[in-house]
Amino acid sequence: MTVPLSVLDLSPISTGSTARQAIRNTIDLARHAEAWGYRRFWVAEHHFVAVASSAPTELIALIAGATETIRVGSAAVQAGYRTSASVVESFGTIDALYPGRLDLGLGRSAHRIEQLRSAAAPAAPAPQRPTEVHDGVIVPPPFAPTEIRDTTRLVASLEALRLPGAEPLDYTRQVEEIRALLAGTYSTADGVALHAVPGEGAGVELWLFGSSGGESARLAGSLGLPFVANYHVSPGTVLETVEAYRAAFRPSPRYPEPYLVVSADVVVAAQESTARHLASTYGHWVASIRSGAGAAEYLDPDTAPPLTDDQLRLVDDRVNTQFVGTPGSVAARLTALRDLTGADELVVTSVTHRHEDRLTSHRLLAEEWGLSRARAA
């Protein structure tokens, strides 16, 4: 195919398994992803739920040590829980041993407490546009935060990650601080120059992630940074997200043109029916998240009950936009997503109950996409 393919992993914990095993599975998948020709291996950051990627910087260090050439990074570090210096020094430490391989992806979920609190208040439903289908790629109506059933646990989780009385920096300001610390141009408000050691001059590439046409997309564009549009999280807003990034883009020395990555959730198997079966508990997982309970342990499709009608309505957009099927059918839909968004690269995440099925999903897709041939060329 014509664009690179990368992996986003969440270190999911399946029913009957443990966080320890989930981390071991992630490292095993990273080794395989490198051998199969994927360009990058990114890990997410989630807390107080049944995924084991709560400490992405530490996990990135473990993955970098277990691999040799694949780029490793965060998708994304929630910078609002940390000082800019701690982020740069952590990544600088890893870069000191594995130079030139790190992607520092930043997200702004830590800035969402007030938004989530307001989402809990009754509000008139917003007008919904109809579902659009572009060459097989579904763009559903955007999911409204007001549809989250109970934000109590999520707000409590976000607050528990902060020191008492602390408030996150303005996101734009924090991105600028991180850039300055990496470049060696940082100084305090009083004009005192400070230098991150390690961190300054590290071969770390900065990325921004976003699920809307808001601050993250516009900031990435105005700074000439690469950007990731989260189709797998918010399929209903992907086109406006991409448009906002491109409209705001200003050339930078590293990126004279926009560099866009788009994410997708996939499950691939040799047979369509097998892939459908393996993906049949994805809706349960999303329903747990959107109910407010957070990501639950990933259910076994052999024993899980069917979704209720109420659950199906809650997760319809995510289930319908998961790419499930044979290698050829999934590759065709990914190609259509690339064409629709103009993506320069795609990043895929695949969650299944059994680790062996997740490995198979990524391997079959890599073979269909021609990753090993592309690497050899």
GROMACS .gro file of C-alpha atoms in nm:
model
  377
    1MET     CA    1   0.000   0.000   0.000
    2THR     CA    2   0.105   0.361  -0.035
    3VAL     CA    3   0.125   0.482   0.327
    4PRO     CA    4   0.299   0.340   0.635
    5LEU     CA    5   0.107   0.149   0.899
    6SER     CA    6   0.169   0.175   1.275
    7VAL     CA    7   0.027   0.020   1.593
    8LEU     CA    8  -0.149   0.177   1.889
    9ASP     CA    9  -0.174  -0.059   2.186
   10LEU     CA   10  -0.381  -0.016   2.503
   11SER     CA   11  -0.243  -0.309   2.705
   12PRO     CA   12  -0.597  -0.444   2.754
   13ILE     CA   13  -0.666  -0.682   3.041
   14SER     CA   14  -0.890  -0.974   2.946
   15THR     CA   15  -1.124  -1.150   3.183
   16GLY     CA   16  -0.927  -1.404   3.385
   17SER     CA   17  -0.595  -1.230   3.316
   18THR     CA   18  -0.382  -0.972   3.498
   19ALA     CA   19  -0.211  -0.638   3.444
   20ARG     CA   20   0.124  -0.819   3.456
   21GLN     CA   21   0.023  -1.042   3.166
   22ALA     CA   22  -0.119  -0.747   2.972
   23ILE     CA   23   0.215  -0.567   2.990
   24ARG     CA   24   0.399  -0.880   2.882
   25ASN     CA   25   0.156  -0.910   2.591
   26THR     CA   26   0.223  -0.550   2.487
   27ILE     CA   27   0.598  -0.605   2.479
   28ASP     CA   28   0.550  -0.928   2.284
   29LEU     CA   29   0.327  -0.748   2.034
   30ALA     CA   30   0.586  -0.471   1.996
   31ARG     CA   31   0.856  -0.723   1.907
   32HIS     CA   32   0.629  -0.882   1.648
   33ALA     CA   33   0.517  -0.544   1.509
   34GLU     CA   34   0.883  -0.455   1.450
   35ALA     CA   35   0.946  -0.785   1.271
   36TRP     CA   36   0.633  -0.744   1.058
   37GLY     CA   37   0.734  -0.397   0.935
   38TYR     CA   38   0.511  -0.156   1.126
   39ARG     CA   39   0.664   0.192   1.146
   40ARG     CA   40   0.573   0.288   1.504
   41PHE     CA   41   0.444   0.130   1.823
   42TRP     CA   42   0.250   0.369   2.045
   43VAL     CA   43   0.090   0.314   2.385
   44ALA     CA   44  -0.204   0.500   2.533
   45GLU     CA   45  -0.250   0.646   2.881
   46HIS     CA   46  -0.553   0.538   3.086
   47HIS     CA   47  -0.604   0.527   3.463
   48PHE     CA   48  -0.816   0.333   3.713
   49VAL     CA   49  -0.956   0.097   3.447
   50ALA     CA   50  -0.882  -0.251   3.316
   51VAL     CA   51  -0.598  -0.153   3.086
   52ALA     CA   52  -0.237  -0.166   3.196
   53SER     CA   53  -0.105   0.140   3.012
   54SER     CA   54  -0.138   0.379   3.305
   55ALA     CA   55   0.235   0.466   3.307
   56PRO     CA   56   0.318   0.519   2.939
   57THR     CA   57   0.667   0.662   2.986
   58GLU     CA   58   0.783   0.360   3.184
   59LEU     CA   59   0.614   0.125   2.938
   60ILE     CA   60   0.781   0.302   2.644
   61ALA     CA   61   1.120   0.248   2.807
   62LEU     CA   62   1.050  -0.124   2.846
   63ILE     CA   63   0.937  -0.152   2.483
   64ALA     CA   64   1.236   0.042   2.352
   65GLY     CA   65   1.464  -0.192   2.544
   66ALA     CA   66   1.290  -0.498   2.398
   67THR     CA   67   1.308  -0.379   2.036
   68GLU     CA   68   1.577  -0.243   1.808
   69THR     CA   69   1.452  -0.016   1.530
   70ILE     CA   70   1.080   0.052   1.553
   71ARG     CA   71   0.980   0.400   1.672
   72VAL     CA   72   0.815   0.393   2.013
   73GLY     CA   73   0.593   0.655   2.167
   74SER     CA   74   0.289   0.781   2.353
   75ALA     CA   75  -0.062   0.816   2.219
   76ALA     CA   76  -0.083   1.021   2.420
   77VAL     CA   77   0.077   1.143   2.743
   78GLN     CA   78  -0.184   1.345   2.932
   79ALA     CA   79   0.042   1.642   2.993
   80GLY     CA   80  -0.195   1.822   3.229
   81TYR     CA   81  -0.108   1.580   3.511
   82ARG     CA   82   0.263   1.662   3.486
   83THR     CA   83   0.498   1.955   3.469
   84SER     CA   84   0.656   2.026   3.134
   85ALA     CA   85   1.000   1.956   3.280
   86SER     CA   86   0.902   1.611   3.407
   87VAL     CA   87   0.769   1.513   3.064
   88VAL     CA   88   1.084   1.627   2.882
   89GLU     CA   89   1.326   1.478   3.136
   90SER     CA   90   1.145   1.141   3.128
   91PHE     CA   91   1.156   1.116   2.750
   92GLY     CA   92   1.509   1.255   2.747
   93THR     CA   93   1.618   0.976   2.979
   94ILE     CA   94   1.483   0.710   2.745
   95ASP     CA   95   1.628   0.886   2.441
   96ALA     CA   96   1.973   0.882   2.607
   97LEU     CA   97   1.975   0.502   2.572
   98TYR     CA   98   1.760   0.461   2.259
   99PRO     CA   99   1.834   0.779   2.061
  100GLY     CA  100   1.621   0.895   1.772
  101ARG     CA  101   1.338   0.646   1.822
  102LEU     CA  102   1.089   0.830   2.044
  103ASP     CA  103   0.757   0.994   1.958
  104LEU     CA  104   0.628   1.222   2.233
  105GLY     CA  105   0.255   1.240   2.173
  106LEU     CA  106   0.058   1.486   2.385
  107GLY     CA  107  -0.313   1.484   2.465
  108ARG     CA  108  -0.533   1.719   2.662
  109SER     CA  109  -0.770   1.482   2.849
  110ALA     CA  110  -0.640   1.620   3.178
  111HIS     CA  111  -0.807   1.952   3.092
  112ARG     CA  112  -1.158   1.801   3.065
  113ILE     CA  113  -1.291   1.803   3.422
  114GLU     CA  114  -1.511   2.111   3.380
  115GLN     CA  115  -1.632   1.987   3.043
  116LEU     CA  116  -1.732   1.655   3.199
  117ARG     CA  117  -1.906   1.824   3.490
  118SER     CA  118  -2.107   2.038   3.252
  119ALA     CA  119  -2.187   1.730   3.044
  120ALA     CA  120  -2.369   1.586   3.343
  121ALA     CA  121  -2.610   1.880   3.349
  122PRO     CA  122  -2.934   1.843   3.149
  123ALA     CA  123  -2.913   2.006   2.809
  124ALA     CA  124  -3.126   2.028   2.500
  125PRO     CA  125  -3.016   1.770   2.243
  126ALA     CA  126  -2.805   1.917   1.966
  127PRO     CA  127  -2.920   1.874   1.605
  128GLN     CA  128  -2.772   1.560   1.457
  129ARG     CA  129  -2.652   1.536   1.100
  130PRO     CA  130  -2.721   1.207   0.920
  131THR     CA  131  -2.468   0.929   0.889
  132GLU     CA  132  -2.241   0.968   0.588
  133VAL     CA  133  -2.079   0.681   0.399
  134HIS     CA  134  -1.776   0.749   0.180
  135ASP     CA  135  -1.664   0.448  -0.023
  136GLY     CA  136  -1.747   0.218   0.268
  137VAL     CA  137  -1.607   0.446   0.540
  138ILE     CA  138  -1.883   0.538   0.785
  139VAL     CA  139  -1.886   0.886   0.939
  140PRO     CA  140  -2.168   0.875   1.195
  141PRO     CA  141  -2.320   1.169   1.383
  142PRO     CA  142  -2.077   1.289   1.654
  143PHE     CA  143  -2.114   1.128   1.994
  144ALA     CA  144  -2.228   1.391   2.245
  145PRO     CA  145  -2.059   1.404   2.590
  146THR     CA  146  -2.406   1.438   2.739
  147GLU     CA  147  -2.468   1.076   2.639
  148ILE     CA  148  -2.212   0.951   2.894
  149ARG     CA  149  -2.439   0.793   3.153
  150ASP     CA  150  -2.254   0.888   3.471
  151THR     CA  151  -1.941   1.105   3.482
  152THR     CA  152  -1.890   1.069   3.859
  153ARG     CA  153  -1.618   0.806   3.838
  154LEU     CA  154  -1.441   0.972   3.546
  155VAL     CA  155  -1.428   1.312   3.716
  156ALA     CA  156  -1.305   1.149   4.038
  157SER     CA  157  -1.033   0.968   3.844
  158LEU     CA  158  -0.911   1.287   3.681
  159GLU     CA  159  -0.907   1.470   4.013
  160ALA     CA  160  -0.718   1.184   4.184
  161LEU     CA  161  -0.431   1.227   3.938
  162ARG     CA  162  -0.368   1.586   4.046
  163LEU     CA  163  -0.194   1.715   4.353
  164PRO     CA  164  -0.439   1.888   4.590
  165GLY     CA  165  -0.512   2.237   4.468
  166ALA     CA  166  -0.313   2.197   4.148
  167GLU     CA  167  -0.455   2.304   3.815
  168PRO     CA  168  -0.315   2.208   3.474
  169LEU     CA  169  -0.135   2.465   3.269
  170ASP     CA  170  -0.314   2.611   2.971
  171TYR     CA  171  -0.260   2.341   2.707
  172THR     CA  172  -0.110   2.573   2.446
  173ARG     CA  173   0.131   2.713   2.703
  174GLN     CA  174   0.239   2.366   2.811
  175VAL     CA  175   0.307   2.256   2.455
  176GLU     CA  176   0.519   2.567   2.406
  177GLU     CA  177   0.711   2.495   2.728
  178ILE     CA  178   0.783   2.138   2.619
  179ARG     CA  179   0.905   2.257   2.281
  180ALA     CA  180   1.130   2.515   2.446
  181LEU     CA  181   1.276   2.263   2.691
  182LEU     CA  182   1.356   2.022   2.409
  183ALA     CA  183   1.512   2.303   2.204
  184GLY     CA  184   1.710   2.453   2.492
  185THR     CA  185   1.535   2.791   2.476
  186TYR     CA  186   1.328   2.769   2.795
  187SER     CA  187   1.330   3.046   3.055
  188THR     CA  188   1.102   3.122   3.349
  189ALA     CA  189   0.868   3.420   3.373
  190ASP     CA  190   1.151   3.596   3.561
  191GLY     CA  191   1.389   3.539   3.272
  192VAL     CA  192   1.593   3.257   3.431
  193ALA     CA  193   1.720   3.011   3.169
  194LEU     CA  194   1.675   2.645   3.264
  195HIS     CA  195   1.802   2.340   3.081
  196ALA     CA  196   1.646   1.992   3.100
  197VAL     CA  197   1.912   1.727   3.165
  198PRO     CA  198   1.855   1.484   3.006
  199GLY     CA  199   1.601   1.611   2.757
  200GLU     CA  200   1.745   1.917   2.591
  201GLY     CA  201   1.853   1.831   2.238
  202ALA     CA  202   1.702   1.482   2.259
  203GLY     CA  203   1.596   1.326   1.931
  204VAL     CA  204   1.233   1.321   2.042
  205GLU     CA  205   0.960   1.399   1.790
  206LEU     CA  206   0.662   1.594   1.923
  207TRP     CA  207   0.308   1.499   1.815
  208LEU     CA  208  -0.036   1.628   1.906
  209PHE     CA  209  -0.352   1.415   1.915
  210GLY     CA  210  -0.711   1.529   1.876
  211SER     CA  211  -1.069   1.412   1.837
  212SER     CA  212  -1.226   1.738   1.722
  213GLY     CA  213  -1.151   2.051   1.525
  214GLY     CA  214  -1.064   2.232   1.847
  215GLU     CA  215  -0.748   2.345   2.020
  216SER     CA  216  -0.526   2.042   1.956
  217ALA     CA  217  -0.586   2.034   1.580
  218ARG     CA  218  -0.543   2.408   1.540
  219LEU     CA  219  -0.234   2.420   1.761
  220ALA     CA  220  -0.063   2.132   1.579
  221GLY     CA  221  -0.127   2.308   1.252
  222SER     CA  222  -0.010   2.652   1.363
  223LEU     CA  223   0.315   2.506   1.503
  224GLY     CA  224   0.385   2.290   1.199
  225LEU     CA  225   0.370   1.968   1.402
  226PRO     CA  226   0.251   1.623   1.294
  227PHE     CA  227  -0.101   1.544   1.409
  228VAL     CA  228  -0.313   1.236   1.479
  229ALA     CA  229  -0.690   1.244   1.418
  230ASN     CA  230  -0.864   0.985   1.636
  231TYR     CA  231  -1.118   0.818   1.406
  232HIS     CA  232  -1.122   0.512   1.632
  233VAL     CA  233  -1.235   0.720   1.932
  234SER     CA  234  -1.450   0.983   1.762
  235PRO     CA  235  -1.543   0.870   1.410
  236GLY     CA  236  -1.816   1.131   1.382
  237THR     CA  237  -1.573   1.424   1.401
  238VAL     CA  238  -1.280   1.297   1.194
  239LEU     CA  239  -1.347   1.514   0.888
  240GLU     CA  240  -1.379   1.838   1.082
  241THR     CA  241  -1.067   1.745   1.281
  242VAL     CA  242  -0.862   1.690   0.967
  243GLU     CA  243  -0.996   2.008   0.807
  244ALA     CA  244  -0.909   2.219   1.113
  245TYR     CA  245  -0.552   2.087   1.121
  246ARG     CA  246  -0.491   2.155   0.754
  247ALA     CA  247  -0.655   2.498   0.764
  248ALA     CA  248  -0.431   2.604   1.055
  249PHE     CA  249  -0.109   2.454   0.920
  250ARG     CA  250   0.198   2.672   0.893
  251PRO     CA  251   0.521   2.519   0.757
  252SER     CA  252   0.799   2.435   1.002
  253PRO     CA  253   1.162   2.336   0.934
  254ARG     CA  254   1.080   1.969   0.994
  255TYR     CA  255   0.738   1.970   0.829
  256PRO     CA  256   0.698   2.202   0.528
  257GLU     CA  257   0.366   2.023   0.462
  258PRO     CA  258   0.102   1.884   0.701
  259TYR     CA  259   0.172   1.533   0.826
  260LEU     CA  260  -0.149   1.358   0.924
  261VAL     CA  261  -0.199   1.018   1.088
  262VAL     CA  262  -0.551   0.875   1.125
  263SER     CA  263  -0.636   0.595   1.368
  264ALA     CA  264  -0.868   0.300   1.318
  265ASP     CA  265  -0.987   0.006   1.526
  266VAL     CA  266  -0.945  -0.327   1.345
  267VAL     CA  267  -0.992  -0.699   1.395
  268VAL     CA  268  -0.858  -0.919   1.117
  269ALA     CA  269  -0.889  -1.296   1.077
  270ALA     CA  270  -0.855  -1.541   0.791
  271GLN     CA  271  -1.233  -1.587   0.781
  272GLU     CA  272  -1.497  -1.312   0.801
  273SER     CA  273  -1.704  -1.512   1.048
  274THR     CA  274  -1.404  -1.561   1.277
  275ALA     CA  275  -1.324  -1.191   1.276
  276ARG     CA  276  -1.686  -1.104   1.354
  277HIS     CA  277  -1.687  -1.348   1.645
  278LEU     CA  278  -1.361  -1.215   1.788
  279ALA     CA  279  -1.491  -0.856   1.765
  280SER     CA  280  -1.831  -0.937   1.914
  281THR     CA  281  -1.739  -0.817   2.266
  282TYR     CA  282  -1.597  -0.484   2.150
  283GLY     CA  283  -1.939  -0.327   2.200
  284HIS     CA  284  -1.949  -0.448   2.561
  285TRP     CA  285  -1.613  -0.280   2.621
  286VAL     CA  286  -1.725   0.052   2.472
  287ALA     CA  287  -2.055   0.032   2.662
  288SER     CA  288  -1.861   0.000   2.986
  289ILE     CA  289  -1.659   0.310   2.899
  290ARG     CA  290  -1.961   0.516   2.799
  291SER     CA  291  -2.166   0.408   3.098
  292GLY     CA  292  -1.911   0.592   3.311
  293ALA     CA  293  -1.760   0.280   3.469
  294GLY     CA  294  -1.450   0.295   3.248
  295ALA     CA  295  -1.293   0.022   3.037
  296ALA     CA  296  -1.383  -0.314   3.188
  297GLU     CA  297  -1.193  -0.639   3.146
  298TYR     CA  298  -1.228  -0.751   2.785
  299LEU     CA  299  -1.489  -1.025   2.764
  300ASP     CA  300  -1.451  -1.369   2.609
  301PRO     CA  301  -1.671  -1.385   2.297
  302ASP     CA  302  -1.739  -1.754   2.366
  303THR     CA  303  -1.923  -1.677   2.690
  304ALA     CA  304  -2.034  -1.311   2.678
  305PRO     CA  305  -2.409  -1.234   2.669
  306PRO     CA  306  -2.545  -1.033   2.377
  307LEU     CA  307  -2.567  -0.657   2.408
  308THR     CA  308  -2.899  -0.513   2.515
  309ASP     CA  309  -3.087  -0.276   2.285
  310ASP     CA  310  -2.997   0.013   2.516
  311GLN     CA  311  -2.627  -0.079   2.502
  312LEU     CA  312  -2.639  -0.110   2.125
  313ARG     CA  313  -2.779   0.242   2.091
  314LEU     CA  314  -2.500   0.372   2.316
  315VAL     CA  315  -2.217   0.216   2.114
  316ASP     CA  316  -2.363   0.207   1.764
  317ASP     CA  317  -2.117   0.460   1.618
  318ARG     CA  318  -1.809   0.280   1.749
  319VAL     CA  319  -1.922  -0.072   1.656
  320ASN     CA  320  -2.019   0.029   1.303
  321THR     CA  321  -1.686   0.204   1.243
  322GLN     CA  322  -1.466  -0.082   1.363
  323PHE     CA  323  -1.296  -0.245   1.063
  324VAL     CA  324  -1.365  -0.617   1.099
  325GLY     CA  325  -1.309  -0.891   0.845
  326THR     CA  326  -1.057  -1.066   0.625
  327PRO     CA  327  -0.720  -0.908   0.544
  328GLY     CA  328  -0.840  -0.796   0.203
  329SER     CA  329  -1.165  -0.639   0.322
  330VAL     CA  330  -1.003  -0.454   0.613
  331ALA     CA  331  -0.717  -0.329   0.394
  332ALA     CA  332  -0.972  -0.200   0.142
  333ARG     CA  333  -1.158  -0.004   0.412
  334LEU     CA  334  -0.832   0.135   0.549
  335THR     CA  335  -0.739   0.245   0.199
  336ALA     CA  336  -1.075   0.420   0.171
  337LEU     CA  337  -1.013   0.592   0.507
  338ARG     CA  338  -0.674   0.705   0.381
  339ASP     CA  339  -0.830   0.843   0.064
  340LEU     CA  340  -1.112   1.017   0.251
  341THR     CA  341  -0.884   1.192   0.500
  342GLY     CA  342  -0.568   1.227   0.291
  343ALA     CA  343  -0.374   1.056   0.570
  344ASP     CA  344   0.002   1.027   0.533
  345GLU     CA  345   0.004   0.730   0.771
  346LEU     CA  346  -0.250   0.507   0.948
  347VAL     CA  347  -0.228   0.372   1.301
  348VAL     CA  348  -0.436   0.070   1.398
  349THR     CA  349  -0.541  -0.070   1.731
  350SER     CA  350  -0.675  -0.421   1.771
  351VAL     CA  351  -0.832  -0.554   2.089
  352THR     CA  352  -0.930  -0.919   2.130
  353HIS     CA  353  -0.980  -1.142   2.432
  354ARG     CA  354  -0.693  -1.374   2.345
  355HIS     CA  355  -0.347  -1.236   2.282
  356GLU     CA  356  -0.291  -1.492   2.007
  357ASP     CA  357  -0.585  -1.351   1.812
  358ARG     CA  358  -0.451  -0.998   1.847
  359LEU     CA  359  -0.113  -1.111   1.711
  360THR     CA  360  -0.285  -1.281   1.420
  361SER     CA  361  -0.489  -0.969   1.346
  362HIS     CA  362  -0.180  -0.749   1.321
  363ARG     CA  363   0.020  -1.010   1.129
  364LEU     CA  364  -0.245  -1.069   0.863
  365LEU     CA  365  -0.293  -0.697   0.812
  366ALA     CA  366   0.082  -0.638   0.783
  367GLU     CA  367   0.107  -0.909   0.519
  368GLU     CA  368  -0.188  -0.773   0.323
  369TRP     CA  369  -0.055  -0.419   0.342
  370GLY     CA  370   0.284  -0.534   0.216
  371LEU     CA  371   0.480  -0.395   0.510
  372SER     CA  372   0.773  -0.635   0.485
  373ARG     CA  373   0.805  -0.567   0.110
  374ALA     CA  374   0.795  -0.193   0.171
  375ARG     CA  375   1.065  -0.219   0.436
  376ALA     CA  376   1.286  -0.426   0.209
  377ALA     CA  377   1.244  -0.172  -0.071
   0.00000   0.00000   0.00000
